[in-house]
mmCIF file of C-alpha atoms in Angstrom:
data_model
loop_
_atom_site.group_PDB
_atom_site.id
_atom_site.type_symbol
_atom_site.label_atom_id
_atom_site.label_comp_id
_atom_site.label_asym_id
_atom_site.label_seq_id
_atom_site.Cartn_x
_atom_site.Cartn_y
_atom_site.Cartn_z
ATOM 1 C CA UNK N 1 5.334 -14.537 31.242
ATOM 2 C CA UNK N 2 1.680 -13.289 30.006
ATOM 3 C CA UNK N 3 1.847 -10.656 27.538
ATOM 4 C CA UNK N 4 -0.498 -8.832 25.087
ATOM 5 C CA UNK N 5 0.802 -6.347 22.913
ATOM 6 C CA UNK N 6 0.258 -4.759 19.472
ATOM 7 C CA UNK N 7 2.205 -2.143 16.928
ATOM 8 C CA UNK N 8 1.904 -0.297 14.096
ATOM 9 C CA UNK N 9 3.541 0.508 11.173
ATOM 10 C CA UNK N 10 3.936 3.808 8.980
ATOM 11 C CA UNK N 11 4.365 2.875 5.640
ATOM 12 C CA UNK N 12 5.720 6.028 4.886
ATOM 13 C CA UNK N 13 8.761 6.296 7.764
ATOM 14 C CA UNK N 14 8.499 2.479 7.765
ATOM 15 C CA UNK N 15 8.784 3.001 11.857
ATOM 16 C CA UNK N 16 7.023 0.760 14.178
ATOM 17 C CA UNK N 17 6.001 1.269 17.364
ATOM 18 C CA UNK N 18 4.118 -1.342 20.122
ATOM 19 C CA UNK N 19 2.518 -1.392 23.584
ATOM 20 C CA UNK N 20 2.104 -4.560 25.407
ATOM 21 C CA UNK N 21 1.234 -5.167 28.932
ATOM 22 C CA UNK N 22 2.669 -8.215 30.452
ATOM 23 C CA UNK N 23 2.642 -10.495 33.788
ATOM 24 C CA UNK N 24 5.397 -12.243 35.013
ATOM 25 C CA UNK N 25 7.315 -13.435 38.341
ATOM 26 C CA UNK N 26 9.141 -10.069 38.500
ATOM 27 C CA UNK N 27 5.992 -8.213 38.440
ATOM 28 C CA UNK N 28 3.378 -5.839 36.142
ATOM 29 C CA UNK N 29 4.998 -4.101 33.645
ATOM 30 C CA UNK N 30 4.461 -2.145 30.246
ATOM 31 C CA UNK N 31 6.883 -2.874 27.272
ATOM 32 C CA UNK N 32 7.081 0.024 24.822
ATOM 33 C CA UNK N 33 8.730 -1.122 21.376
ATOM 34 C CA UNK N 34 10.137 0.787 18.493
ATOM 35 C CA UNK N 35 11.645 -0.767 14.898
ATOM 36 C CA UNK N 36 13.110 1.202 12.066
ATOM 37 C CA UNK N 37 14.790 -0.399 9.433
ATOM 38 C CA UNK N 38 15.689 -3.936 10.837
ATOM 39 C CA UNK N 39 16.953 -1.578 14.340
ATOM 40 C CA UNK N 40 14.378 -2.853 17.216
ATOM 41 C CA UNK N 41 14.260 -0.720 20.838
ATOM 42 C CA UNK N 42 12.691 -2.155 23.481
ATOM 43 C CA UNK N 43 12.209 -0.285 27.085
ATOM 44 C CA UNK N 44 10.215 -2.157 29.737
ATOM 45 C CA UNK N 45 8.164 0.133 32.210
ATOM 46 C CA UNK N 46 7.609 -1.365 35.909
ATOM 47 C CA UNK N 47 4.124 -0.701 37.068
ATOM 48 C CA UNK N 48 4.169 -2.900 40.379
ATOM 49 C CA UNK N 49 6.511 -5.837 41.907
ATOM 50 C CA UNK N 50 2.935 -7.039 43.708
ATOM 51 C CA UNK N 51 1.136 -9.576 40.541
ATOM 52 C CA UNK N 52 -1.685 -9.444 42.849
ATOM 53 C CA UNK N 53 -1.954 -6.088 43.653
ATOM 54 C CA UNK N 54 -5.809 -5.597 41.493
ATOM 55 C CA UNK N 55 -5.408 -1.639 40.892
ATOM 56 C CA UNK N 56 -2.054 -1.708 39.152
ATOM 57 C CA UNK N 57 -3.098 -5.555 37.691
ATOM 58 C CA UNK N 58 -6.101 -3.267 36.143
ATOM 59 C CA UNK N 59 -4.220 -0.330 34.909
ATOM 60 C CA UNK N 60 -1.787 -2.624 33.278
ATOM 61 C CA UNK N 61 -4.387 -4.568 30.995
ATOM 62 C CA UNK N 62 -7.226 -1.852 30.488
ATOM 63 C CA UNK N 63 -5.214 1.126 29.921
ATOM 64 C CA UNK N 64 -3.458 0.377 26.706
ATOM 65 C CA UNK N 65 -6.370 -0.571 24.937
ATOM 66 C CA UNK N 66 -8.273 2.338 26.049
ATOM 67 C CA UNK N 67 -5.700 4.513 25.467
ATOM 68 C CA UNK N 68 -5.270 2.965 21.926
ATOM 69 C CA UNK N 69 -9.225 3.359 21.329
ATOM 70 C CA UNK N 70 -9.535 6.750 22.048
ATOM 71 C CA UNK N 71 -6.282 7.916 19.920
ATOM 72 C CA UNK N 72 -8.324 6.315 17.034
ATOM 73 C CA UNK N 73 -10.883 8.979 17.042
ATOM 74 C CA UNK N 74 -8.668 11.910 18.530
ATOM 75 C CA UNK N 75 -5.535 11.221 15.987
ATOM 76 C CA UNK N 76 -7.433 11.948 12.904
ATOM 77 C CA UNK N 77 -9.620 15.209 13.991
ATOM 78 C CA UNK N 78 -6.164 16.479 15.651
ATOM 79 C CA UNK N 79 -3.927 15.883 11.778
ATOM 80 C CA UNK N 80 -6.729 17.783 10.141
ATOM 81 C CA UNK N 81 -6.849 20.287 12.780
ATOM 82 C CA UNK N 82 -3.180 20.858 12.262
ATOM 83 C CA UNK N 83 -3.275 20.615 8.620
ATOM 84 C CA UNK N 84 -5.672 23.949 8.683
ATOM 85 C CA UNK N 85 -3.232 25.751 11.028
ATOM 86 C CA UNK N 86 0.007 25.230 8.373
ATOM 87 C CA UNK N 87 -2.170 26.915 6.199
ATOM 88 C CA UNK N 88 -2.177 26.521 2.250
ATOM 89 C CA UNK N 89 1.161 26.297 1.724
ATOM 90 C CA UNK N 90 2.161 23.485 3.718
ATOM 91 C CA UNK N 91 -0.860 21.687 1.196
ATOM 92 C CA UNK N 92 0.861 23.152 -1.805
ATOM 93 C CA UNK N 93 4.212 22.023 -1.025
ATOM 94 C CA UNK N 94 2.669 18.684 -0.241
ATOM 95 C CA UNK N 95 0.913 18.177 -3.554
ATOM 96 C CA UNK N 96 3.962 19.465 -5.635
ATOM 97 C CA UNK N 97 5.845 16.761 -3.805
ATOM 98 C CA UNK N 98 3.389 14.348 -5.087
ATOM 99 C CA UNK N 99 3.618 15.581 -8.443
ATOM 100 C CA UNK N 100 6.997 15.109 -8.964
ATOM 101 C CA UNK N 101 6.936 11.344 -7.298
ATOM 102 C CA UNK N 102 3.844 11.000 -10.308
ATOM 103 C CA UNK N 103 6.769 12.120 -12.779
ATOM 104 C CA UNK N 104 9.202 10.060 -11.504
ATOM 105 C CA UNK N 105 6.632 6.760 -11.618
ATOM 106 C CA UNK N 106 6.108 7.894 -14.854
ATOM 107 C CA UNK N 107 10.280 7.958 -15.939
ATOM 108 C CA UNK N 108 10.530 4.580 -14.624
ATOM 109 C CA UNK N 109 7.660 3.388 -16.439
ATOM 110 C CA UNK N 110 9.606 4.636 -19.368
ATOM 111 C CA UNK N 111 12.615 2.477 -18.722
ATOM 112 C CA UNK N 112 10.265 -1.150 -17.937
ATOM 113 C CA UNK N 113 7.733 -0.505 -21.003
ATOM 114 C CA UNK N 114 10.226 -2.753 -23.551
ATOM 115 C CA UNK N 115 10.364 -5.633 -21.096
ATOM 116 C CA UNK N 116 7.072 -5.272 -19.370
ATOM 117 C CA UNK N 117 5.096 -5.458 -23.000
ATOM 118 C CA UNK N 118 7.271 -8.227 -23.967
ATOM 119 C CA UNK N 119 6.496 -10.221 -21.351
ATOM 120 C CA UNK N 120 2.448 -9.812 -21.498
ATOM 121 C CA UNK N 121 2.808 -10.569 -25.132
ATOM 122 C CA UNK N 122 4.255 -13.771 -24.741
ATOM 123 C CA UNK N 123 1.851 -14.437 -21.823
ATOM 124 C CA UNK N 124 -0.701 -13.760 -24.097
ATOM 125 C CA UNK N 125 0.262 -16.230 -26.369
ATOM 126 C CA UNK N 126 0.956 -19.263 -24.138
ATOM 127 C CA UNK N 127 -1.899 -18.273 -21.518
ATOM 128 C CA UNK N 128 0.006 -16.961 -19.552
ATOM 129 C CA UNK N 129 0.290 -14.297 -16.601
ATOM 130 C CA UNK N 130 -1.553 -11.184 -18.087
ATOM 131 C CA UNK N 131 -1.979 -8.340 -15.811
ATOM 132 C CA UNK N 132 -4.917 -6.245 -17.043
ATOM 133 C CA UNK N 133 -5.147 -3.744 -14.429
ATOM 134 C CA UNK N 134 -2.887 -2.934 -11.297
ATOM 135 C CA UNK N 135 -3.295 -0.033 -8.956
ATOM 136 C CA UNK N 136 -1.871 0.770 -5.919
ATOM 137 C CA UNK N 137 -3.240 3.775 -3.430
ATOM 138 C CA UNK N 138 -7.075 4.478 -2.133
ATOM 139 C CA UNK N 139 -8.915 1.890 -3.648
ATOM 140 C CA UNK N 140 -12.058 2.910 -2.803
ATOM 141 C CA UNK N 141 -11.491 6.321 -4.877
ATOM 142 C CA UNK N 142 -10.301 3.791 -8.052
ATOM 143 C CA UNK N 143 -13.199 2.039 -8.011
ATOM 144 C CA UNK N 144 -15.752 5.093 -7.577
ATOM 145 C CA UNK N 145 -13.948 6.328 -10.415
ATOM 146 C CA UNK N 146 -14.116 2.809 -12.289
ATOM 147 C CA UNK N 147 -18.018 2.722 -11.573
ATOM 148 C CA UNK N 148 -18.177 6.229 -13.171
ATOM 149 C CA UNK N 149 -17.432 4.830 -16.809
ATOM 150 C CA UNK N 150 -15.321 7.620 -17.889
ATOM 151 C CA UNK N 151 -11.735 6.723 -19.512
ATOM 152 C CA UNK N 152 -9.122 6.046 -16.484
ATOM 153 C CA UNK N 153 -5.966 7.335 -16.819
ATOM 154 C CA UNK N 154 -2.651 6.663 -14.997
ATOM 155 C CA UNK N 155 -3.239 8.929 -11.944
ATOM 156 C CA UNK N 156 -6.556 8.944 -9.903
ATOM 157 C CA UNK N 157 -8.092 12.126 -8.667
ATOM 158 C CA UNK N 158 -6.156 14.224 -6.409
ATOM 159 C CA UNK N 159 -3.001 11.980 -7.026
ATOM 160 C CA UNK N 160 -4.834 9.386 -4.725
ATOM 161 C CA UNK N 161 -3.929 6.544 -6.710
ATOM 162 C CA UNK N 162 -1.665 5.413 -9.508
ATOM 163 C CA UNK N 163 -1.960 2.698 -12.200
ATOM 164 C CA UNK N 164 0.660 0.340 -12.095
ATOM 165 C CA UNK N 165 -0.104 -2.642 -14.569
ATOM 166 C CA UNK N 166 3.436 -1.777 -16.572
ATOM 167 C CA UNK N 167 5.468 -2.309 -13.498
ATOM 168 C CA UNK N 168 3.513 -5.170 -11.860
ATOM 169 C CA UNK N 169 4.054 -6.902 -15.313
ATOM 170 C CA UNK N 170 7.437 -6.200 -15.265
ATOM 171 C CA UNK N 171 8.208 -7.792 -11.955
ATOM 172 C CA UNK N 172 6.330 -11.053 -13.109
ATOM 173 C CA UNK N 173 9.207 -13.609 -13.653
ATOM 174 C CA UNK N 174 7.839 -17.417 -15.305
ATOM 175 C CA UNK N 175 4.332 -16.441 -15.163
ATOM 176 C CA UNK N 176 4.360 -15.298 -11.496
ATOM 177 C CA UNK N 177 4.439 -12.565 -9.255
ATOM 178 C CA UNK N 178 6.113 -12.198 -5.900
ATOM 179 C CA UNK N 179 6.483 -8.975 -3.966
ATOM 180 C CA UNK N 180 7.324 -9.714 -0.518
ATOM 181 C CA UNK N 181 5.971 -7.985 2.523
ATOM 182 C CA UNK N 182 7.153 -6.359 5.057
ATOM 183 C CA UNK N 183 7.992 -2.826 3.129
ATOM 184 C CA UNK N 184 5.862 -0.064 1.616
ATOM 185 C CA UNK N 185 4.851 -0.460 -1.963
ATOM 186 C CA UNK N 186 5.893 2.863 -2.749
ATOM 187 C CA UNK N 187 9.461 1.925 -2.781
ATOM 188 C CA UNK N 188 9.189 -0.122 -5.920
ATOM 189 C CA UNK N 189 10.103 0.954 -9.222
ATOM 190 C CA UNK N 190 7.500 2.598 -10.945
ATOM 191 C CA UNK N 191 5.142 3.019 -7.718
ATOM 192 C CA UNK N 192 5.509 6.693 -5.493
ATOM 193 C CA UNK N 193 3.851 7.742 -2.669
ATOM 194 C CA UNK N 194 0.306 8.419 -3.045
ATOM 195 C CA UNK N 195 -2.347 10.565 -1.227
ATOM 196 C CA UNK N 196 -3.715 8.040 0.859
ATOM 197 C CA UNK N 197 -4.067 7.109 4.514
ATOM 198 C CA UNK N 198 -3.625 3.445 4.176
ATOM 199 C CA UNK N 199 -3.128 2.749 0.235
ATOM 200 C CA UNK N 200 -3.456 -0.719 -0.772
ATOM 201 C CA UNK N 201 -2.440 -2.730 -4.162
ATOM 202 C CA UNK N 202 -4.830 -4.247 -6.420
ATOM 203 C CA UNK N 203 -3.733 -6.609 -9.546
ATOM 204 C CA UNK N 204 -6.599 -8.122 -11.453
ATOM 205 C CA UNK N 205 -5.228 -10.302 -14.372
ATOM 206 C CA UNK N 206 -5.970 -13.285 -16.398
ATOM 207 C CA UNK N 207 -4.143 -16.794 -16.163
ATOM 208 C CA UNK N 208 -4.937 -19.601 -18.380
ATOM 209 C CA UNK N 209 -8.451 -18.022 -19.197
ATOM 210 C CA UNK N 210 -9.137 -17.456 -16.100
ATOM 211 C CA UNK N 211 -9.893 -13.657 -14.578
ATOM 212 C CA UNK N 212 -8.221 -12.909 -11.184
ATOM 213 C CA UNK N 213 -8.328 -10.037 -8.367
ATOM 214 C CA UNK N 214 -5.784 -9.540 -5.471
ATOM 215 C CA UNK N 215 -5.902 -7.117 -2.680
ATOM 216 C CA UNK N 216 -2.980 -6.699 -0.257
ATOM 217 C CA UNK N 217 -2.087 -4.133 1.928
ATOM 218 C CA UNK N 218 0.989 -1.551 1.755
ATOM 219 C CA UNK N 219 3.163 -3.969 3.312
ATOM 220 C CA UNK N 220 0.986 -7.014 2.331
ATOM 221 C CA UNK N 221 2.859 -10.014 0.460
ATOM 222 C CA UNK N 222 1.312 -10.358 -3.343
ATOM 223 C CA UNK N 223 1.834 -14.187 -4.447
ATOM 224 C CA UNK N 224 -0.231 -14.720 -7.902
ATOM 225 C CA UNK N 225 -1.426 -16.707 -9.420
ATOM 226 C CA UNK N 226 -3.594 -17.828 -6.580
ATOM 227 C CA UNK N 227 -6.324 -19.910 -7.200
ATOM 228 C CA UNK N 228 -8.527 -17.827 -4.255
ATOM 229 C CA UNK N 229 -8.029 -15.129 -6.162
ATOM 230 C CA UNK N 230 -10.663 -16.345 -9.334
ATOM 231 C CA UNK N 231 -13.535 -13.770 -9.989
ATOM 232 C CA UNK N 232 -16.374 -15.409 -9.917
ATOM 233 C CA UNK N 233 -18.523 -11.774 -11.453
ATOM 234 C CA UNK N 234 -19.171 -12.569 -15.240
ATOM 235 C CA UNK N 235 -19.233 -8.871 -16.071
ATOM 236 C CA UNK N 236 -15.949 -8.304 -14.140
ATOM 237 C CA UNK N 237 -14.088 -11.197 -15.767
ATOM 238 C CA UNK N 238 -15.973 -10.548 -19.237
ATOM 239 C CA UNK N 239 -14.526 -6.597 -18.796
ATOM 240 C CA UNK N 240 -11.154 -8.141 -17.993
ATOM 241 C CA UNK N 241 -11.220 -9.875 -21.057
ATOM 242 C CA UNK N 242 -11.853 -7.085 -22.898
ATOM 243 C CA UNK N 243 -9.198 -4.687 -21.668
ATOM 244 C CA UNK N 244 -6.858 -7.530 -22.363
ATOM 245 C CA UNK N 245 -7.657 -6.985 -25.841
ATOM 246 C CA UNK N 246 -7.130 -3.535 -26.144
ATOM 247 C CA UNK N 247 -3.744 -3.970 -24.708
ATOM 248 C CA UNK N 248 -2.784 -6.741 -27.289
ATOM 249 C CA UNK N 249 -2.972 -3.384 -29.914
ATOM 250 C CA UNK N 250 -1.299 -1.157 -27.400
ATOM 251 C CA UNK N 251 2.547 0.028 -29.630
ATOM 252 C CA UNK N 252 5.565 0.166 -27.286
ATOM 253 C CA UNK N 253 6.351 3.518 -29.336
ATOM 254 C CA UNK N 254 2.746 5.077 -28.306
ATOM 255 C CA UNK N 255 3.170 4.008 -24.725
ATOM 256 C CA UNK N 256 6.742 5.267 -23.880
ATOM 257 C CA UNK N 257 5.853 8.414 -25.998
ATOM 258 C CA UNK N 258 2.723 9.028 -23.229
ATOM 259 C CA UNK N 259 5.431 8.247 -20.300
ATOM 260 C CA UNK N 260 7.672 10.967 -21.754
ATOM 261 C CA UNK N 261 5.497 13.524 -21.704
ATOM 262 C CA UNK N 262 3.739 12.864 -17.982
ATOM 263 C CA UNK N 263 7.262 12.466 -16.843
ATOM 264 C CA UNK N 264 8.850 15.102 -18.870
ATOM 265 C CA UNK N 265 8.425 18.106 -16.379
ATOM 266 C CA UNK N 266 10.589 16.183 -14.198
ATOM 267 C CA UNK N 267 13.414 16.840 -16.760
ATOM 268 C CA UNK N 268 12.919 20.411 -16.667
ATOM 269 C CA UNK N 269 13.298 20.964 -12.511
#
């Protein structure tokens, strides 16, 4: 058998679904796939029992991916489209439901700043695994932000990304990280669901002297240290250097104080 297929994943459902269009002895046929959760469907779709018949042998192999192309500029104008006809409220419920995720990222934060701070302090010490900043969502809105100079807080603007440097340093165990793939990011403690299309996880830290920067995707596998991750940038590893220091003065007390408060109207619901 001859197949080519391809899927995609929401991070959000975590569903899956795939198109492939394959040849074999039996005939032309499309295989439609869905996956939820481990749980994988599969329903084949006969086209023709003739391999050599050309129309069908054409609609098999040039369909998909034209279909596929033109939902990729259709999908997008059609969710904003429908996003005006809900009207406001649909938008406000939305954004409260981010809120309170923000809250509850901010509670768990609470719960990981004892271990998470001991951790970086003894990395510090032995040159360790220091994580300097970590965060997860629209990267490209972090960074415009970054470039802006202006103090950065825990939440980007319009909830559209989240610092997580406490729980990434949590989850290092002997001076390395591993969060597998294969899930959304917004599952793990401390991270929520964040207004982005396709968020993405950045961890920039510092091993034995030495600045790093990692990218993955939602459902990317993070394995650090990596020694293709080293930033080359003097200014970026010189600034990395520098925010490790203001962390060294950073009191446990201060920090979970600031996590009670952002998370504190979650109490009160």
């Amino acid at each position: 058998d001859l197949e080519v297929s391809a899927s995609r994943k929401d991070p959000g459902t975590q569903v899956s679904l795939g198109w492939g269009a394959a040849i074999s002895h039996r005939g032309l046929f499309w295989r439609l796939r869905a996956g939820h959760l481990g749980q994988r469907f599969f329903v084949p779709v006969c086209l023709s029992t003739q391999v050599t018949a050309l129309p069908a042998l054409a609609a098999t192999f040039t369909l998909p991916p034209i279909l596929c192309w033109l939902g990729s500029y259709l999908v997008p104008p059609a969710r904003r489209l429908l996003e005006r006809l809900q009207g406001p409220g649909a938008r406000e419920v939305e954004q409260a439901e981010l809120e309170a995720g923000f809250r509850g990222a901010a509670g768990d934060c609470v719960l990981m700043a004892g271990p998470a701070l001991r951790k970086r302090k003894a990395a510090s010490k032995d040159g360790g695994l220091v994580v300097v900043r970590a965060v997860y969502g629209d990267l490209d809105a972090f960074r415009s932000e970054e470039a802006g100079g202006g103090a950065l807080g825990r939440r980007g603007d319009a909830l559209r990304w989240l610092d997580v440097t406490l729980p990434v340093q949590f989850l290092c165990k002997g001076n390395k990280i591993l969060i597998h793939g294969g899930a959304s990011k917004q599952h793990l403690m401390g991270f929520c669901r964040v207004d982005a299309e396709e968020p993405r996880l950045l961890v920039r830290y510092l091993h034995e002297g030495e600045c790093h920067e990692c990218v993955v995707s939602d459902t990317g596998t993070l394995a650090a240290p990596s020694g293709a991750d080293v930033v080359e940038d003097p200014a970026v590893a010189s600034a990395a250097r520098g925010r490790a220091l203001e962390m060294e003065g950073e009191a446990a007390e201060d920090l979970v104080r600031a996590l009670i408060r952002e998370g504190g109207a979650k109490a009160g619901e």
